[in-house]
Tab-separated table of C-alpha atoms in Angstrom:
chain	number	residue	atom	x	y	z
A	7	MET	CA	-7.758	1.274	5.662
A	8	THR	CA	-8.716	-1.678	7.834
A	9	ASN	CA	-5.546	-3.713	7.377
A	10	ALA	CA	-2.603	-3.130	9.697
A	11	PRO	CA	0.318	-1.892	7.605
A	12	VAL	CA	2.836	-4.529	6.564
A	13	LEU	CA	5.077	-1.757	5.289
A	14	GLU	CA	5.164	1.827	6.491
A	15	LEU	CA	7.312	4.864	5.707
A	16	LYS	CA	7.201	7.731	8.190
A	17	ASN	CA	8.577	11.130	7.166
A	18	VAL	CA	11.457	9.619	5.165
A	19	HIS	CA	14.202	11.932	3.888
A	20	THR	CA	16.748	10.333	1.547
A	21	TYR	CA	19.715	12.023	-0.094
A	22	TYR	CA	22.139	11.317	-2.929
A	23	GLY	CA	25.143	13.238	-1.626
A	24	ASN	CA	23.779	16.770	-1.209
A	25	ILE	CA	20.721	16.136	-3.379
A	26	HIS	CA	17.563	15.894	-1.269
A	27	ALA	CA	15.708	13.158	-3.198
A	28	LEU	CA	12.897	12.224	-0.777
A	29	LYS	CA	11.464	15.054	1.296
A	30	GLY	CA	9.357	13.600	4.078
A	31	VAL	CA	7.676	10.658	2.315
A	32	SER	CA	5.034	8.855	4.376
A	33	LEU	CA	3.017	5.920	3.039
A	34	THR	CA	1.506	2.623	4.159
A	35	VAL	CA	0.923	-0.711	2.462
A	36	GLY	CA	-1.629	-2.990	4.129
A	37	LYS	CA	-1.469	-6.780	4.170
A	38	GLY	CA	-2.684	-8.230	0.872
A	39	GLU	CA	-2.943	-4.850	-0.865
A	40	VAL	CA	-1.553	-3.627	-4.150
A	41	VAL	CA	-0.440	-0.034	-3.613
A	42	THR	CA	0.980	1.969	-6.504
A	43	LEU	CA	3.357	4.906	-6.503
A	44	ILE	CA	2.985	7.040	-9.609
A	45	GLY	CA	4.911	10.069	-10.747
A	46	SER	CA	7.057	11.386	-13.572
A	47	ASN	CA	10.709	10.533	-14.204
A	48	GLY	CA	12.918	11.829	-11.417
A	49	ALA	CA	10.047	12.163	-8.924
A	50	GLY	CA	11.743	9.764	-6.492
A	51	LYS	CA	9.815	6.540	-7.123
A	52	SER	CA	12.839	4.260	-7.516
A	53	THR	CA	14.590	6.100	-4.667
A	54	THR	CA	11.638	5.181	-2.446
A	55	LEU	CA	12.021	1.485	-3.315
A	56	ARG	CA	15.808	1.616	-2.878
A	57	THR	CA	15.297	3.168	0.563
A	58	ILE	CA	12.831	0.410	1.548
A	59	SER	CA	15.285	-2.251	0.269
A	60	GLY	CA	18.127	-0.819	2.338
A	61	LEU	CA	20.232	0.141	-0.689
A	62	LEU	CA	19.893	3.744	0.482
A	63	LYS	CA	19.709	4.791	4.129
A	64	PRO	CA	17.362	7.651	5.029
A	65	ARG	CA	18.914	10.553	6.914
A	66	GLN	CA	15.638	11.104	8.708
A	67	GLY	CA	12.420	9.147	9.218
A	68	GLU	CA	11.575	5.466	9.638
A	69	VAL	CA	10.861	2.448	7.451
A	70	LEU	CA	8.820	-0.209	9.282
A	71	LEU	CA	8.108	-3.817	8.331
A	72	GLU	CA	5.213	-5.200	10.382
A	73	GLY	CA	5.925	-2.552	13.023
A	74	GLU	CA	9.688	-3.153	13.261
A	75	ARG	CA	12.190	-0.601	11.979
A	76	ILE	CA	14.317	-1.805	9.064
A	77	ASP	CA	15.814	1.500	7.893
A	78	GLN	CA	19.203	0.741	9.492
A	79	VAL	CA	19.168	-2.991	8.682
A	80	PRO	CA	21.615	-4.195	5.964
A	81	ALA	CA	20.008	-4.828	2.571
A	82	HIS	CA	20.638	-8.600	2.605
A	83	LYS	CA	18.920	-8.883	5.999
A	84	ILE	CA	15.905	-6.998	4.632
A	85	VAL	CA	15.713	-9.620	1.858
A	86	GLU	CA	15.828	-12.363	4.505
A	87	ARG	CA	12.890	-10.670	6.237
A	88	GLY	CA	10.830	-10.990	3.065
A	89	VAL	CA	11.099	-7.631	1.265
A	90	LEU	CA	11.937	-8.634	-2.310
A	91	GLN	CA	12.407	-6.368	-5.307
A	92	SER	CA	12.097	-6.796	-9.052
A	93	PRO	CA	14.307	-3.868	-10.073
A	94	GLU	CA	13.919	-1.314	-12.827
A	95	GLY	CA	15.726	-2.583	-15.916
A	96	ARG	CA	15.267	-6.204	-14.723
A	97	ARG	CA	18.952	-6.740	-13.750
A	98	ILE	CA	18.922	-10.457	-14.448
A	99	PHE	CA	22.166	-12.438	-14.718
A	100	PRO	CA	22.655	-12.679	-18.510
A	101	ARG	CA	25.085	-15.620	-18.485
A	102	LEU	CA	23.120	-17.770	-16.057
A	103	THR	CA	20.316	-20.057	-17.206
A	104	VAL	CA	16.705	-19.239	-16.440
A	105	LYS	CA	16.698	-21.848	-13.668
A	106	ASP	CA	19.923	-20.538	-12.096
A	107	ASN	CA	18.587	-16.958	-12.223
A	108	LEU	CA	15.512	-18.140	-10.334
A	109	LEU	CA	17.613	-20.057	-7.797
A	110	MET	CA	19.574	-16.849	-7.116
A	111	GLY	CA	16.303	-15.472	-5.767
A	112	ALA	CA	16.360	-18.256	-3.151
A	113	PHE	CA	20.010	-17.599	-2.247
A	114	THR	CA	19.240	-16.918	1.424
A	115	ARG	CA	17.168	-20.109	1.805
A	116	SER	CA	18.230	-23.654	2.664
A	117	ASP	CA	14.835	-25.460	2.535
A	118	LYS	CA	15.548	-27.463	-0.634
A	119	ALA	CA	12.206	-29.269	-0.929
A	120	GLU	CA	10.276	-26.015	-0.572
A	121	ILE	CA	12.579	-24.245	-3.038
A	122	GLU	CA	11.632	-26.910	-5.605
A	123	GLN	CA	7.931	-26.304	-4.818
A	124	ASP	CA	8.436	-22.580	-5.329
A	125	LEU	CA	10.187	-23.188	-8.663
A	126	GLU	CA	7.098	-25.074	-9.824
A	127	ARG	CA	4.896	-22.252	-8.543
A	128	VAL	CA	6.924	-19.727	-10.589
A	129	TYR	CA	6.714	-21.963	-13.666
A	130	GLY	CA	2.950	-22.076	-13.111
A	131	LEU	CA	2.832	-18.263	-13.186
A	132	PHE	CA	5.265	-18.025	-16.108
A	133	PRO	CA	4.935	-21.072	-18.392
A	134	ARG	CA	7.285	-19.317	-20.833
A	135	LEU	CA	10.114	-19.613	-18.296
A	136	LYS	CA	9.545	-23.346	-17.943
A	137	GLU	CA	9.933	-23.701	-21.711
A	138	ARG	CA	13.249	-21.827	-21.527
A	139	VAL	CA	14.581	-23.283	-18.301
A	140	ALA	CA	18.067	-24.109	-19.697
A	141	GLN	CA	18.384	-20.944	-21.810
A	142	ARG	CA	20.726	-18.136	-20.751
A	143	GLY	CA	18.964	-15.109	-19.318
A	144	GLY	CA	20.641	-12.713	-21.722
A	145	THR	CA	19.102	-14.455	-24.752
A	146	LEU	CA	15.508	-13.934	-23.559
A	147	SER	CA	13.204	-11.263	-24.976
A	148	GLY	CA	12.461	-8.150	-22.902
A	149	GLY	CA	9.132	-9.535	-21.765
A	150	GLU	CA	10.662	-12.871	-20.778
A	151	GLN	CA	13.423	-11.091	-18.855
A	152	GLN	CA	10.745	-9.137	-16.967
A	153	MET	CA	8.979	-12.397	-16.103
A	154	LEU	CA	12.326	-13.780	-14.935
A	155	ALA	CA	13.014	-10.750	-12.719
A	156	ILE	CA	9.584	-11.067	-11.059
A	157	GLY	CA	9.973	-14.849	-10.778
A	158	ARG	CA	13.389	-14.428	-9.145
A	159	ALA	CA	11.870	-12.091	-6.528
A	160	MET	CA	9.071	-14.615	-5.935
A	161	MET	CA	11.667	-17.278	-5.093
A	162	GLY	CA	12.523	-15.369	-1.919
A	163	ARG	CA	8.965	-15.914	-0.599
A	164	PRO	CA	8.093	-12.222	-0.362
A	165	ARG	CA	6.037	-10.751	2.452
A	166	VAL	CA	6.211	-7.563	0.385
A	167	LEU	CA	7.007	-7.588	-3.327
A	168	LEU	CA	8.459	-4.340	-4.693
A	169	LEU	CA	7.946	-3.970	-8.452
A	170	ASP	CA	9.910	-1.187	-10.146
A	171	GLU	CA	8.595	-0.258	-13.621
A	172	PRO	CA	7.556	-3.791	-14.683
A	173	SER	CA	6.064	-2.591	-17.997
A	174	MET	CA	9.023	-0.448	-19.088
A	175	GLY	CA	9.996	-1.020	-22.721
A	176	LEU	CA	7.417	-3.748	-23.334
A	177	ALA	CA	4.951	-4.031	-26.212
A	178	PRO	CA	1.310	-3.314	-25.208
A	179	VAL	CA	0.282	-6.976	-25.450
A	180	LEU	CA	3.086	-7.925	-23.035
A	181	VAL	CA	2.177	-5.079	-20.676
A	182	GLU	CA	-1.316	-6.558	-20.419
A	183	GLN	CA	0.191	-9.975	-19.694
A	184	ILE	CA	2.530	-8.649	-16.978
A	185	PHE	CA	-0.340	-6.846	-15.236
A	186	ASN	CA	-2.491	-9.990	-15.342
A	187	ILE	CA	0.384	-11.808	-13.641
A	188	ILE	CA	0.604	-9.057	-10.997
A	189	ARG	CA	-3.109	-9.625	-10.277
A	190	GLU	CA	-2.519	-13.365	-10.036
A	191	ILE	CA	0.426	-12.925	-7.631
A	192	ASN	CA	-1.678	-10.633	-5.446
A	193	SER	CA	-4.562	-13.136	-5.488
A	194	GLN	CA	-2.146	-15.607	-3.851
A	195	GLY	CA	-2.021	-13.235	-0.860
A	196	ILE	CA	1.202	-11.388	-1.647
A	197	THR	CA	1.390	-7.705	-0.722
A	198	ILE	CA	2.706	-5.514	-3.560
A	199	LEU	CA	4.141	-2.003	-3.801
A	200	LEU	CA	4.173	-1.094	-7.489
A	201	VAL	CA	6.155	1.739	-9.064
A	202	GLU	CA	4.946	2.302	-12.610
A	203	GLN	CA	5.010	5.043	-15.234
A	204	ASN	CA	1.974	3.549	-16.981
A	205	ALA	CA	-0.371	5.149	-14.475
A	206	LEU	CA	-3.541	3.891	-16.154
A	207	MET	CA	-2.466	0.238	-15.879
A	208	ALA	CA	-1.111	0.757	-12.375
A	209	LEU	CA	-4.342	2.295	-11.078
A	210	GLY	CA	-6.279	-0.495	-12.795
A	211	VAL	CA	-4.518	-3.150	-10.732
A	212	ALA	CA	-4.043	-1.271	-7.414
A	213	ASN	CA	-6.283	-0.839	-4.383
A	214	ARG	CA	-4.752	2.518	-3.479
A	215	GLY	CA	-2.188	4.910	-4.852
A	216	TYR	CA	0.164	7.733	-4.014
A	217	VAL	CA	1.336	10.497	-6.367
A	218	LEU	CA	4.959	11.537	-5.929
A	219	GLN	CA	6.273	14.857	-7.232
A	220	THR	CA	9.877	16.009	-6.698
A	221	GLY	CA	10.320	13.778	-3.677
A	222	GLN	CA	7.023	14.578	-1.949
A	223	ILE	CA	3.660	12.811	-1.783
A	224	VAL	CA	1.176	15.318	-3.190
A	225	LEU	CA	-1.907	13.094	-3.348
A	226	SER	CA	-3.123	9.772	-2.006
A	227	ASP	CA	-6.460	8.036	-2.442
A	228	ASP	CA	-8.034	4.782	-3.504
A	229	ALA	CA	-7.131	3.852	-7.060
A	230	LYS	CA	-10.526	4.594	-8.629
A	231	ALA	CA	-10.619	8.072	-7.099
A	232	LEU	CA	-7.090	8.821	-8.302
A	233	ALA	CA	-7.959	7.668	-11.830
A	234	ALA	CA	-10.893	10.099	-11.774
A	235	ASN	CA	-8.840	12.970	-10.331
A	236	GLU	CA	-8.448	15.874	-12.767
A	237	MET	CA	-4.813	16.576	-11.881
A	238	VAL	CA	-3.871	12.888	-12.244
A	239	GLN	CA	-5.745	12.652	-15.553
A	240	LYS	CA	-3.927	15.660	-17.009
A	241	ALA	CA	-0.463	14.906	-15.652
A	242	TYR	CA	-0.291	11.105	-15.887
A	243	LEU	CA	-3.169	9.698	-17.932
A	244	GLY	CA	-2.928	11.995	-20.963
A	245	ILE	CA	-6.541	13.114	-20.579
A	246	GLU	CA	-7.077	16.809	-21.299
């Protein structure tokens, strides 16, 4: 990989109480890349993102953002440094309007003129949100809520955008749409770490990928090679 890593995990061990969830995870995400983390339910994918975001603190190992350790930095400070997450299950604010949900993504910012520019940028990516700007988040469809969750993360001006299961529960036509938007966001120069159970779609959009099994990276390669890998095809792509 030619790019210097924007994000790097080195031998990260994360626990839930006594449960050893991540067992020495190491990975890198280069500037401008889309890197995907694939694996079955319970493999530790979301735990990895929660550790990067500072919601969980690793007992061992390091998380680095552009060479600086962030693994002991409070979660809100990690957001201020530009690591933004669109969480699994969307987690939008159901009683707030679409616009207010988006503005929550800019909560740490005070540059009002640029916040307005970023709102327009998000509406450009998600015209559906512009149509529903005054509607409450909880009344949106699943696909619209997913767009809102990604848009909210975009309002923080991410250096690294963490996407956790963006296609979960969506109809195939909407999955296609969400992945086209992920490509568009990346084409604007935003670095993305993508956690996704739809391995075929994830490898189609990513430059590189890692396979996580029971808290350990068991395979890493460029996306095309992973998609052609026999183990990946059997375990994650449904190809016998």
